[in-house]
C-alpha cells in the first residue's frame, strides 16, 4: 500500500470551552540470566484485589492495508514499537545488522569488519521494534477510542500492528516517541515515561501524602483550558513527525512541521520560533540544567521525487532562547550516517544506529564515533542521570545484547551486563536505577515489547532481579527496536517499578478501569501497593515527583481527566488537577492519550500534544497540535 492510513482523528471541541487560539503558529547469555524472582506468580490468573484484568478484551482492529506493506520503521500512533512486536501475517524480516557495525570504540572492544549503514527512505528510519516498533516495525498508528465512548484503550492484535506499522512507515520518518518533561532540575524536568529514579522515597504525612514531592495540591484542583495550538496544515496526504515537547520555567516548547516553537506556559502566545530545514526525526526527552536539549532532523523537506533525506542532522537547542547552538553530522567513509535515536546525559549528546553510536559534548566537540574495526555496534543509548548503551553483537539469529553503563565523557565502559543470547531488542526504562525491558522469546504477544524487566546493578553489571510482566496483565509499552528509550505508561522511583494493569471491567455497566501496582527492584516481588483508577477511569504513570508518583487518569464519557499524586509510602491519592467535564473540552482531551501522545504535568499545568500531523480526512471545526490545562 502506497499511502498510510491517517492517524486517529483528533476530536475537536463541539462548542464552548475552546475559544479562538491566541497567537496561532504558522500553519542473555550473560552471566546466566536468573529466572524470574519469587513472588506473585504472574502467570496465574490474577488475584482479586490486585486489579489485574479479569478477561482480555477483544482487540479492535483498524482497516488492514490492501497490499502487504514492506517492513518499515515505527509509525505513529500505534504504540511506538517497543510496544510489543507485532506478530502474525508474514512478518517482515528485521534487517540484518550491518556486519561489524561499529560502536564508539570503548577500550577492550574486539576488532571486526565495519558495515555500511543502510539509509532508510522517508518514513522508514531503521526501526526494529515497536512502540510501535521499529526495525522491522515502527510505531503503528494507534487506535484511539472515539471521544464520548465509555471504556478506554484496547490493544491491537499483533498482525494488525505489523501491517499498520509498515504502511505508515512508508509515508513518514518515524521519530515520535512519548515522553514527559517538567520544570525544575533534571530529575523533575526530564520526566520521561520511565521517570528515572525520581528520588528515594519520602515520609508519608498525616494526610497520606509524602513530604518529598514538589507538586502541591491546590486549594481548588478544578482546571480550565489555558490555550490550544491548532494542528499544522499538512499537504500531499502525508504524515509528518512533530515529535518533541519540553517544559522549562519560561516556556512550553513543542515541535511543529520542520520547526520548534516556544509558547507562553499560561497563555499559549508564541515566544519564539526556530525553523528547521526538514522534519524532526527524534527528540531527546532529557534537558540539561540550563535548558539545552538535542534533536535529530532531516536536512531537507521530503518531496514526492525524494521522499527521504535521512535523519543525519544532530542539533543542540537552547529552549530558553529558541536558538540552535550547533548542528553536527557523522560519516562512515564519505557517507552520512542516519541515526535512529538521540539522548542526553549530563553534558553529552549521544546518538545510535545500526551503523554504531556517536557522541558530542554540548560544546560541539566529537567524543566518539563508529570505528571500522568494531565487531559490535551501539544501537542506542539511555540518558538522564547516567548514560547506558545497548550494544549489539553477533548476527541477527545469534544476537547478544550488552547493556553497558558508560562514562559520558570518554565512552569508557564502567559496567556491563550481557543478556541471554537470542534477545534481539531491549529498551532502557531507567538509567538510575538501571532497569531494562525486553520481549524475551517474542512472548509478550500484545505489541507492548515487554515480557520481562531486568533490574541491573549499574556499578557491577550484575543482575539484581528479573521481573515477569505478562502482556495480558500489564499495560506498559517500550519500543526498543530502534528507539531504546521509547518506553511509556510506567515509572521508576523509590527503587521500585510502577506498572499499570490492563483494563478490566469496572462496577458500572460497560465501564472499564485499572490500577497501578509496584514491584521492588531488589527482590522482584510486588510490594502490595495499589492505586485504583476509579470506576470508568484508566490510570497511567507519568513520572516521579521526589518520592511520589504523578499519574494521569483518562476519564469516562461523562467526566474530565485528572492528574493525581500517589504517596510513595501509603499510596494514597491526592488530586492535583481536575479537567472540565464539558463535552467539547472532554472531546479534545480524549483525542490524545498517554499511549500515543506527549503528556507533561508541572505546577498545576497539564500539557498534551500530538507526535504526528497528517492531512485531515474529514472537515472538522478544529484539530489541535497541543492543548494546555491549568488550575487557578
Coordinates of C-alpha atoms in Angstrom, one line a residue:
X1 CA 0.0 0.0 0.0
X2 CA 1.5 3.3 -1.0
X3 CA -0.5 5.5 1.3
X4 CA -0.7 5.1 5.1
X5 CA -3.9 5.4 6.9
X6 CA -4.4 8.8 8.5
X7 CA -3.8 9.0 12.3
X8 CA -6.7 8.7 14.6
X9 CA -9.0 11.7 14.2
X10 CA -8.5 14.4 16.7
X11 CA -11.7 15.2 18.3
X12 CA -12.4 18.9 18.1
X13 CA -14.4 20.8 20.6
X14 CA -18.1 20.9 19.6
X15 CA -18.5 24.3 21.2
X16 CA -17.9 26.2 24.4
X17 CA -14.8 25.9 26.4
X18 CA -12.4 26.5 23.5
X19 CA -12.1 30.0 22.2
X20 CA -10.0 31.1 19.2
X21 CA -6.4 30.3 19.7
X22 CA -4.1 33.1 20.8
X23 CA -1.1 33.7 18.6
X24 CA -1.6 30.8 16.3
X25 CA 1.7 29.5 14.9
X26 CA 2.1 29.3 11.2
X27 CA 0.1 26.8 9.6
X28 CA 21.5 -13.2 27.9
X29 CA 23.8 -15.4 27.8
X30 CA 25.1 -13.3 30.3
X31 CA 26.3 -14.5 33.3
X32 CA 23.3 -16.8 33.1
X33 CA 20.1 -14.8 33.4
X34 CA 18.4 -16.0 36.6
X35 CA 14.8 -17.0 36.5
X36 CA 12.1 -14.5 37.5
X37 CA 12.3 -13.6 41.1
X38 CA 10.0 -15.3 43.5
X39 CA 6.8 -13.6 44.3
X40 CA 3.4 -13.5 42.8
X41 CA 3.1 -16.0 40.0
X42 CA 2.2 -13.6 37.2
X43 CA 1.4 -16.5 35.0
X44 CA -1.6 -17.4 37.2
X45 CA -5.0 -15.9 37.0
X46 CA -4.9 -12.5 38.7
X47 CA -5.8 -12.5 42.3
X48 CA -8.7 -10.4 43.4
X49 CA -7.6 -7.1 44.9
X50 CA -4.6 -6.5 42.6
X51 CA -6.7 -5.3 39.8
X52 CA -5.4 -7.5 37.1
X53 CA -7.6 -7.6 34.1
X54 CA -10.1 -10.3 34.6
X55 CA -10.5 -11.1 31.0
X56 CA -8.7 -9.7 28.0
X57 CA -10.9 -7.6 25.8
X58 CA -11.1 -8.4 22.2
X59 CA -8.8 -6.0 20.4
X60 CA -10.3 -3.6 18.0
X61 CA -8.5 -3.7 14.7
X62 CA -8.1 -1.0 12.2
X63 CA -8.5 -1.5 8.4
X64 CA -5.8 -3.6 7.2
X65 CA -3.8 -2.4 4.2
X66 CA -4.8 -3.8 0.8
X67 CA -1.3 -4.7 -0.1
X68 CA 1.3 -6.3 2.1
X69 CA 3.5 -3.4 3.0
X70 CA 7.3 -3.6 3.2
X71 CA 8.9 -3.7 6.6
X72 CA 9.2 -0.2 7.9
X73 CA 10.2 1.8 10.9
X74 CA 8.0 2.7 13.5
X75 CA 4.9 4.5 12.7
X76 CA 2.8 6.9 14.5
X77 CA 0.1 6.5 16.8
X78 CA 0.3 2.8 17.4
X79 CA 2.4 2.3 20.3
X80 CA 5.8 3.2 19.2
X81 CA 7.2 0.0 18.7
X82 CA 8.6 -1.0 21.7
X83 CA 5.2 -1.5 22.3
X84 CA 5.5 -5.1 21.5
X85 CA 6.5 -6.7 18.4
X86 CA 3.5 -7.3 16.2
X87 CA 3.1 -10.9 15.3
X88 CA 1.1 -12.7 12.7
X89 CA 0.9 -12.3 8.9
X90 CA 4.2 -12.9 7.2
X91 CA 6.1 -10.6 9.4
X92 CA 8.6 -8.5 7.7
X93 CA 12.1 -9.7 8.4
X94 CA 14.1 -7.4 10.6
X95 CA 17.0 -6.0 8.6
X96 CA 20.4 -7.7 9.2
X97 CA 22.6 -5.5 11.3
X98 CA 25.5 -4.4 9.3
X99 CA 28.4 -6.8 9.7
X100 CA 30.7 -5.3 12.3
X101 CA 28.7 -2.1 12.6
X102 CA 30.9 -0.1 14.9
X103 CA 30.2 1.4 18.2
X104 CA 32.1 4.1 19.9
X105 CA 35.1 2.0 20.3
X106 CA 35.4 1.6 24.0
X107 CA 38.7 0.2 25.3
X108 CA 38.8 -3.6 25.1
X109 CA 36.4 -3.8 22.1
X110 CA 37.2 -6.5 19.6
X111 CA 38.1 -5.5 16.1
X112 CA 35.9 -6.6 13.3
X113 CA 34.6 -5.7 9.8
X114 CA 32.7 -2.5 9.6
X115 CA 29.3 -2.5 7.8
X116 CA 27.9 0.5 6.0
X117 CA 24.7 1.7 7.4
X118 CA 21.6 1.4 5.2
X119 CA 19.8 4.6 4.7
X120 CA 16.1 4.4 5.4
X121 CA 13.7 6.1 2.9
X122 CA 11.5 8.8 4.1
X123 CA 9.2 7.3 6.6
X124 CA 11.4 4.3 7.1
X125 CA 14.0 5.1 9.7
X126 CA 15.7 1.9 10.6
X127 CA 13.4 0.7 13.3
X128 CA 13.3 -2.6 14.7
X129 CA 10.8 -2.7 17.5
X130 CA 7.6 -1.2 18.3
X131 CA 6.3 1.3 20.5
X132 CA 5.1 0.6 17.6
X133 CA 8.2 -0.8 16.7
X134 CA 10.8 -0.4 14.5
X135 CA 13.4 -2.3 12.9
X136 CA 11.2 -4.1 11.3
X137 CA 8.2 -2.5 12.6
X138 CA 7.7 1.0 13.6
X139 CA 5.2 2.6 15.8
X140 CA 2.0 1.8 14.2
X141 CA -1.0 4.1 14.0
X142 CA -2.6 3.6 17.4
X143 CA -6.2 3.0 17.8
X144 CA -7.8 5.7 19.9
X145 CA -11.3 5.4 21.2
X146 CA -13.8 7.9 19.9
X147 CA -14.4 10.7 22.3
X148 CA -17.6 10.2 24.3
X149 CA -17.5 6.5 24.3
X150 CA -17.1 4.6 27.6
X151 CA -14.1 2.5 28.1
X152 CA -10.6 3.1 27.1
X153 CA -7.6 1.7 25.2
X154 CA -7.7 -1.7 23.6
X155 CA -4.6 -3.3 22.3
X156 CA -4.3 -4.1 18.6
X157 CA -3.6 -7.6 17.7
X158 CA 0.0 -8.4 16.6
X159 CA -0.8 -9.0 13.0
X160 CA -2.5 -5.7 12.6
X161 CA 0.3 -3.9 14.3
X162 CA 2.8 -5.2 11.8
X163 CA 0.6 -4.2 8.8
X164 CA -0.3 -0.8 10.0
X165 CA 3.2 0.0 11.2
X166 CA 4.7 -0.9 7.9
X167 CA 2.1 1.1 6.0
X168 CA 2.5 4.2 7.9
X169 CA 6.3 3.9 7.8
X170 CA 6.1 4.1 4.0
X171 CA 5.0 7.7 4.3
X172 CA 6.9 9.2 7.2
X173 CA 10.1 9.1 9.1
X174 CA 9.1 7.8 12.4
X175 CA 10.5 9.9 15.1
X176 CA 7.7 10.2 17.6
X177 CA 8.0 8.8 20.9
X178 CA 6.2 9.6 24.0
X179 CA 8.0 11.3 26.8
X180 CA 7.3 13.8 29.5
X181 CA 9.3 16.7 30.9
X182 CA 8.6 19.2 33.7
X183 CA 10.2 22.3 35.1
X184 CA 13.0 22.2 37.7
X185 CA 16.2 20.4 37.7
X186 CA 16.8 17.3 35.6
X187 CA 15.2 14.9 37.9
X188 CA 11.9 16.7 37.5
X189 CA 12.4 18.1 34.1
X190 CA 13.1 15.0 32.1
X191 CA 10.2 13.0 33.4
X192 CA 10.1 10.6 30.6
X193 CA 7.7 7.7 31.0
X194 CA 10.3 5.8 32.8
X195 CA 10.6 8.7 35.3
X196 CA 14.2 7.8 36.1
X197 CA 14.9 7.4 39.7
X198 CA 12.9 10.3 40.9
X199 CA 14.2 10.1 44.5
X200 CA 14.5 7.6 47.2
X201 CA 11.1 7.8 48.9
X202 CA 9.7 10.3 51.3
X203 CA 7.9 10.3 54.6
X204 CA 4.2 10.0 54.5
X205 CA 2.4 12.8 56.3
X206 CA -0.8 12.5 58.2
X207 CA -2.8 13.2 55.1
X208 CA -1.3 10.2 53.2
X209 CA 0.9 12.4 51.0
X210 CA 4.7 12.5 51.2
X211 CA 6.8 15.4 52.2
X212 CA 9.4 14.7 49.4
X213 CA 7.4 15.8 46.4
X214 CA 7.5 19.3 44.9
X215 CA 3.9 19.2 43.4
X216 CA 1.4 20.5 45.9
X217 CA -2.3 20.1 45.7
X218 CA -4.1 23.5 45.0
X219 CA -7.0 24.6 47.2
X220 CA -9.2 24.0 44.2
X221 CA -8.0 21.4 41.6
X222 CA -10.6 22.5 39.1
X223 CA -8.8 23.3 35.8
X224 CA -9.6 25.3 32.8
X225 CA -8.3 25.4 29.2
X226 CA -5.2 27.6 29.1
X227 CA -4.7 27.6 25.4
X228 CA -4.8 25.4 22.3
X229 CA -2.4 25.2 19.4
X230 CA -4.1 24.5 16.1
X231 CA -2.9 21.5 14.2
X232 CA -0.5 22.5 11.4
X233 CA -1.6 22.1 7.8
X234 CA -0.2 19.1 6.0
X235 CA -0.1 18.7 2.3
X236 CA 0.1 15.8 -0.2
X237 CA -1.8 13.4 2.1
X238 CA 1.5 12.8 4.0
X239 CA 2.1 12.2 7.7
X240 CA 4.8 14.3 9.3
X241 CA 6.6 13.8 12.6
X242 CA 6.0 16.6 15.1
X243 CA 7.6 14.7 18.0
X244 CA 9.2 16.5 20.9
X245 CA 7.9 18.7 23.7
X246 CA 9.6 20.2 26.7
X247 CA 8.7 22.4 29.7
X248 CA 11.0 25.0 31.2
X249 CA 10.4 27.6 33.8
X250 CA 9.9 30.1 30.9
X251 CA 8.2 28.2 28.1
X252 CA 6.2 25.2 26.9
X253 CA 8.2 24.1 23.8
X254 CA 6.7 21.9 21.0
X255 CA 7.9 20.6 17.7
X256 CA 5.9 21.5 14.6
X257 CA 6.4 20.7 10.9
X258 CA 10.1 21.4 10.4
X259 CA 10.2 23.9 13.3
X260 CA 10.3 24.1 17.0
X261 CA 8.1 26.8 18.8
X262 CA 8.2 28.2 22.3
X263 CA 4.9 29.2 23.8
X264 CA 4.0 31.1 27.0
X265 CA 3.2 28.5 29.6
X266 CA -0.1 30.1 30.6
X267 CA -1.3 32.0 27.5
X268 CA 0.0 29.9 24.7
X269 CA 1.2 33.0 22.9
X270 CA 4.3 32.4 20.7
X271 CA 7.6 33.4 22.4
X272 CA 9.9 32.3 19.6
X273 CA 10.1 30.0 16.6
X274 CA 13.1 28.0 15.3
X275 CA 12.8 26.9 11.7
X276 CA 14.5 23.7 10.5
X277 CA 15.5 22.5 7.1
X278 CA 13.4 19.4 7.4
X279 CA 11.1 17.4 9.8
X280 CA 12.2 16.3 13.2
X281 CA 13.0 12.6 13.3
X282 CA 13.7 12.1 17.0
X283 CA 14.0 14.4 20.1
X284 CA 15.7 13.8 23.4
X285 CA 13.4 13.6 26.4
X286 CA 16.2 14.9 28.6
X287 CA 17.2 18.5 29.3
X288 CA 20.3 20.0 30.9
X289 CA 20.2 22.2 34.0
X290 CA 20.5 25.2 31.7
X291 CA 17.6 24.0 29.4
X292 CA 19.5 22.6 26.5
X293 CA 18.2 19.6 24.6
X294 CA 19.0 17.7 21.4
X295 CA 17.2 16.6 18.3
X296 CA 17.7 14.6 15.1
X297 CA 16.2 16.1 11.9
X298 CA 16.3 15.8 8.1
X299 CA 18.5 18.2 6.1
X300 CA 15.6 19.0 3.7
X301 CA 11.8 18.6 3.3
X302 CA 10.7 15.3 1.7
X303 CA 9.2 15.5 -1.7
X304 CA 7.4 13.0 -4.0
X305 CA 10.6 12.8 -6.0
X306 CA 12.8 12.4 -3.0
X307 CA 10.7 11.2 -0.1
X308 CA 13.7 10.8 2.3
X309 CA 16.8 12.7 3.1
X310 CA 17.8 10.6 6.1
X311 CA 18.0 11.6 9.8
X312 CA 21.6 12.8 9.7
X313 CA 21.4 16.2 11.3
X314 CA 22.2 16.3 15.1
X315 CA 21.4 19.6 16.7
X316 CA 21.6 21.2 20.2
X317 CA 18.8 23.5 21.0
X318 CA 18.5 26.2 23.7
X319 CA 14.9 26.0 24.9
X320 CA 15.0 29.4 26.6
X321 CA 16.5 31.4 23.8
X322 CA 14.9 29.4 21.0
X323 CA 18.2 29.0 19.2
X324 CA 20.1 26.2 17.5
X325 CA 23.5 26.2 19.1
X326 CA 25.1 23.8 16.6
X327 CA 24.4 21.1 14.0
X328 CA 26.6 18.1 13.5
X329 CA 26.8 15.1 11.2
X330 CA 28.8 11.9 11.4
X331 CA 30.2 10.0 8.4
X332 CA 31.4 6.5 7.6
X333 CA 33.8 6.9 4.8
X334 CA 32.2 9.6 2.7
X335 CA 28.6 8.7 3.6
X336 CA 26.5 10.4 6.2
X337 CA 25.1 8.1 8.9
X338 CA 21.4 8.3 9.5
X339 CA 20.7 7.9 13.2
X340 CA 17.7 6.2 14.9
X341 CA 17.7 7.7 18.4
X342 CA 19.2 10.5 20.4
X343 CA 19.6 11.2 24.1
X344 CA 21.4 13.4 26.5
X345 CA 23.2 12.7 29.8
X346 CA 25.0 15.4 31.7
X347 CA 26.9 17.4 29.0
X348 CA 26.9 14.6 26.5
X349 CA 24.6 14.2 23.4
X350 CA 24.6 10.6 22.2
X351 CA 23.1 9.1 19.0
X352 CA 22.7 5.5 18.0
X353 CA 22.0 3.5 14.8
X354 CA 22.7 0.2 13.1
X355 CA 26.0 1.8 12.0
X356 CA 27.0 2.4 15.5
X357 CA 26.9 5.2 18.0
X358 CA 28.5 8.6 18.3
X359 CA 28.6 11.4 20.9
X360 CA 29.3 15.1 21.2
X361 CA 29.9 17.3 24.2
X362 CA 27.4 20.2 24.4
X363 CA 30.2 22.4 23.2
X364 CA 30.1 20.5 19.9
X365 CA 33.3 18.5 20.4
X366 CA 33.1 15.0 19.0
X367 CA 33.7 12.5 21.8
X368 CA 33.4 9.2 19.9
X369 CA 32.1 7.8 16.7
X370 CA 31.8 4.4 14.9
X371 CA 35.1 2.6 14.2
X372 CA 35.6 0.2 11.2
X373 CA 37.4 -2.3 13.4
X374 CA 34.4 -2.8 15.8
X375 CA 32.7 -6.1 15.6
X376 CA 29.7 -4.9 17.7
X377 CA 27.8 -1.6 17.5
X378 CA 25.9 0.7 19.7
X379 CA 22.3 0.5 18.6
X380 CA 21.2 3.3 21.0
X381 CA 21.6 4.9 24.4
X382 CA 19.6 5.7 27.5
X383 CA 20.3 9.1 29.1
X384 CA 19.4 11.1 32.1
X385 CA 21.3 10.6 35.3
X386 CA 23.7 8.1 33.7
X387 CA 24.5 7.0 30.1
X388 CA 23.7 3.4 29.2
X389 CA 24.4 1.8 25.8
X390 CA 22.6 -1.1 24.2
X391 CA 25.4 -2.7 22.3
X392 CA 24.6 -5.4 19.8
X393 CA 27.0 -8.2 19.0
X394 CA 26.6 -11.2 16.7
X395 CA 24.3 -11.9 13.8
X396 CA 20.5 -11.5 13.8
X397 CA 19.8 -15.1 14.6
X398 CA 22.6 -15.3 17.3
X399 CA 22.4 -11.8 18.7
X400 CA 23.7 -10.9 22.1
X401 CA 22.9 -7.6 23.7
X402 CA 25.4 -5.9 26.1
X403 CA 23.9 -3.4 28.5
X404 CA 26.8 -1.1 29.2
X405 CA 26.9 1.8 31.7
X406 CA 29.5 4.1 30.2
X407 CA 31.4 7.3 31.1
X408 CA 29.5 10.0 29.2
X409 CA 32.7 12.0 28.7
X410 CA 35.1 9.3 27.4
X411 CA 32.8 6.4 26.4
X412 CA 34.7 4.1 28.7
X413 CA 32.7 1.1 29.9
X414 CA 32.0 1.2 33.6
X415 CA 30.0 -2.0 33.9
X416 CA 28.4 -4.4 31.5
X417 CA 25.5 -6.9 31.7
X418 CA 25.2 -9.5 28.9
X419 CA 21.7 -10.5 28.1
X420 CA 20.8 -14.0 27.1
X421 CA 21.7 -14.8 23.5
X422 CA 18.7 -14.5 21.2
X423 CA 17.1 -11.4 22.6
X424 CA 17.1 -9.1 19.7
X425 CA 15.9 -5.8 21.2
X426 CA 16.0 -4.2 24.6
X427 CA 14.8 -0.9 26.0
X428 CA 16.3 1.3 28.7
X429 CA 13.5 2.1 31.1
X430 CA 15.7 4.0 33.6
X431 CA 19.4 4.5 33.9
X432 CA 19.5 5.1 37.7
X433 CA 18.5 2.7 39.0
X434 CA 19.2 0.7 35.8
X435 CA 16.1 -1.1 34.5
X436 CA 15.9 -2.7 31.1
X437 CA 12.8 -4.1 29.4
X438 CA 12.7 -6.8 26.7
X439 CA 10.3 -9.1 24.9
X440 CA 12.0 -12.4 25.7
X441 CA 11.3 -15.0 23.0
X442 CA 8.7 -12.7 21.5
X443 CA 6.4 -13.9 24.3
X444 CA 4.6 -10.6 25.1
X445 CA 2.1 -11.3 22.3
X446 CA 0.4 -7.9 22.7
X447 CA 2.5 -5.4 20.8
X448 CA 3.9 -4.0 24.0
X449 CA 7.6 -5.0 23.5
X450 CA 7.7 -6.2 27.1
X451 CA 7.6 -9.6 28.7
X452 CA 10.2 -9.1 31.4
X453 CA 12.1 -6.3 33.2
X454 CA 15.7 -6.7 34.3
X455 CA 16.9 -4.8 37.3
X456 CA 20.7 -4.4 37.0
X457 CA 23.4 -3.0 39.3
X458 CA 25.0 -0.3 37.2
X459 CA 28.2 -0.4 39.3
X460 CA 28.9 -4.1 38.9
X461 CA 26.9 -5.1 35.9
X462 CA 25.2 -7.9 37.9
X463 CA 21.6 -8.7 37.6
X464 CA 19.7 -7.8 40.8
X465 CA 16.4 -9.5 39.8
X466 CA 14.2 -10.2 36.8
X467 CA 10.5 -9.3 36.8
X468 CA 8.0 -11.1 34.7
X469 CA 5.3 -8.8 33.3
X470 CA 2.9 -10.8 31.1
X471 CA 1.3 -8.6 28.4
X472 CA -2.2 -9.7 29.2
X473 CA -1.8 -8.3 32.8
X474 CA 0.2 -5.1 32.4
X475 CA -0.1 -2.2 30.1
X476 CA 3.3 -0.6 29.9
X477 CA 5.0 -0.2 26.5
X478 CA 8.5 0.0 25.1
X479 CA 9.8 0.4 21.6
X480 CA 13.3 -0.9 21.7
X481 CA 13.7 -1.7 18.1
X482 CA 15.5 1.5 17.2
X483 CA 14.4 3.9 19.9
X484 CA 15.9 2.3 23.0
X485 CA 14.4 4.9 25.4
X486 CA 10.9 4.9 24.0
X487 CA 9.0 3.5 27.0
X488 CA 5.8 4.8 28.4
X489 CA 3.0 4.0 30.8
X490 CA 5.5 3.2 33.6
X491 CA 7.8 4.9 36.1
X492 CA 10.8 4.1 38.2
X493 CA 11.4 5.6 41.7
X494 CA 12.0 4.6 45.3
X495 CA 13.9 1.6 43.9
X496 CA 10.5 0.4 42.6
X497 CA 8.9 -0.2 39.2
X498 CA 5.4 1.2 38.8
X499 CA 3.2 -0.5 36.2
X500 CA -0.4 -0.1 35.2
X501 CA -2.5 -3.2 34.9
X502 CA -4.5 -3.8 31.7
X503 CA -8.1 -2.5 31.7
X504 CA -10.8 -4.8 33.0
X505 CA -14.5 -4.5 33.8
X506 CA -15.5 -1.9 36.3
X507 CA -18.5 -2.0 38.6
X508 CA -20.6 0.2 36.3
X509 CA -22.4 -1.0 33.2
X510 CA -19.9 -1.1 30.3
X511 CA -17.3 0.6 32.4
X512 CA -13.6 -0.2 32.4
X513 CA -10.9 0.5 34.9
X514 CA -7.4 -0.5 36.0
X515 CA -4.8 0.0 38.7
X516 CA -1.1 0.9 39.2
X517 CA 1.0 -1.7 41.2
X518 CA 4.6 -1.6 42.4
X519 CA 7.5 -4.0 42.1
X520 CA 10.6 -4.0 44.3
X521 CA 13.7 -3.7 42.1
X522 CA 15.8 -5.6 44.6
X523 CA 13.6 -8.6 45.1
X524 CA 11.3 -8.5 42.0
X525 CA 8.3 -9.0 44.2
X526 CA 5.2 -6.9 44.3
X527 CA 5.1 -4.5 47.3
X528 CA 1.4 -4.9 47.8
X529 CA 0.8 -1.2 47.0
X530 CA -2.1 -0.5 44.6
X531 CA -3.6 2.7 43.3
X532 CA -7.1 2.3 41.8
X533 CA -8.1 4.4 38.8
X534 CA -11.8 4.6 39.9
X535 CA -14.7 3.2 38.0
X536 CA -14.7 4.4 34.4
X537 CA -11.2 5.8 34.6
X538 CA -7.9 4.3 33.5
X539 CA -4.7 5.4 35.2
X540 CA -1.2 5.7 33.8
X541 CA 2.1 6.7 35.5
X542 CA 3.6 9.9 34.1
X543 CA 6.7 10.5 36.2
X544 CA 8.2 10.6 39.7
X545 CA 8.0 13.7 41.9
X546 CA 10.6 13.0 44.6
X547 CA 9.1 10.0 46.4
X548 CA 5.7 10.5 45.0
X549 CA 4.3 9.1 41.7
X550 CA 2.4 11.5 39.3
X551 CA -0.3 9.8 37.3
X552 CA -2.9 10.7 34.8
X553 CA -6.5 9.4 34.8
X554 CA -8.2 9.1 31.5
X555 CA -11.9 9.9 32.0
X556 CA -15.1 8.1 31.3
X557 CA -17.5 9.5 28.8
X558 CA -19.1 12.0 31.2
X559 CA -16.2 13.4 33.2
X560 CA -12.9 15.2 32.7
X561 CA -9.5 13.7 33.2
X562 CA -7.4 14.0 36.4
X563 CA -3.8 14.3 37.4
X564 CA -3.1 12.7 40.8
X565 CA -0.1 12.4 43.2
X566 CA 0.3 9.0 44.7
X567 CA 2.2 8.9 48.0
X568 CA 5.3 6.7 47.8
X569 CA 4.6 5.0 51.1
X570 CA 0.9 4.8 51.7
X571 CA -0.1 5.0 48.0
X572 CA -2.9 7.4 48.9
X573 CA -4.0 9.6 46.1
X574 CA -4.2 13.4 46.1
X575 CA -5.9 15.1 43.2
X576 CA -3.7 17.8 41.7
X577 CA -5.9 18.8 38.7
X578 CA -9.4 18.0 37.5
X579 CA -10.3 18.9 33.9
X580 CA -13.7 20.2 32.9
X581 CA -16.5 17.6 32.2
X582 CA -17.8 19.9 29.4
X583 CA -18.3 17.7 26.4
X584 CA -16.4 19.8 23.9
X585 CA -13.4 20.1 26.2
X586 CA -13.5 16.4 27.0
X587 CA -13.6 15.5 23.3
X588 CA -10.3 17.4 22.8
X589 CA -8.8 15.8 25.9
X590 CA -9.7 12.3 24.9
X591 CA -8.4 12.7 21.4
X592 CA -5.0 12.4 23.0
X593 CA -3.9 9.6 25.2
X594 CA -0.8 8.7 27.3
X595 CA 0.0 5.8 24.9
X596 CA 0.3 7.8 21.8
X597 CA 0.7 11.5 22.7
X598 CA 3.1 13.5 24.8
X599 CA 1.9 14.4 28.3
X600 CA 3.6 16.8 30.8
X601 CA 2.5 17.9 34.2
X602 CA 4.1 20.5 36.4
X603 CA 3.0 23.2 38.9
X604 CA -0.7 22.9 38.2
X605 CA -0.4 22.7 34.5
X606 CA -1.1 19.7 32.2
X607 CA 0.1 19.8 28.5
X608 CA -1.0 17.3 25.9
X609 CA 0.4 17.2 22.3
X610 CA 0.5 15.1 19.2
X611 CA 3.6 13.4 17.8
X612 CA 2.3 13.1 14.2
X613 CA 0.5 15.5 11.9
X614 CA -1.4 14.4 8.9
X615 CA -3.8 15.8 6.3
X616 CA -7.3 15.8 7.7
X617 CA -9.5 13.0 6.3
X618 CA -12.7 14.9 7.1
X619 CA -13.7 18.5 7.5
X620 CA -13.6 19.5 11.2
X621 CA -14.1 22.7 13.1
X622 CA -10.8 22.4 14.9
X623 CA -7.9 20.0 15.4
X624 CA -5.1 20.6 17.8
X625 CA -1.4 20.0 17.9
X626 CA -1.2 20.8 21.6
X627 CA -3.6 21.8 24.5
X628 CA -2.8 23.2 27.9
X629 CA -4.9 22.9 31.0
X630 CA -4.3 24.7 34.4
X631 CA -5.7 25.3 37.8
X632 CA -6.1 28.8 39.2

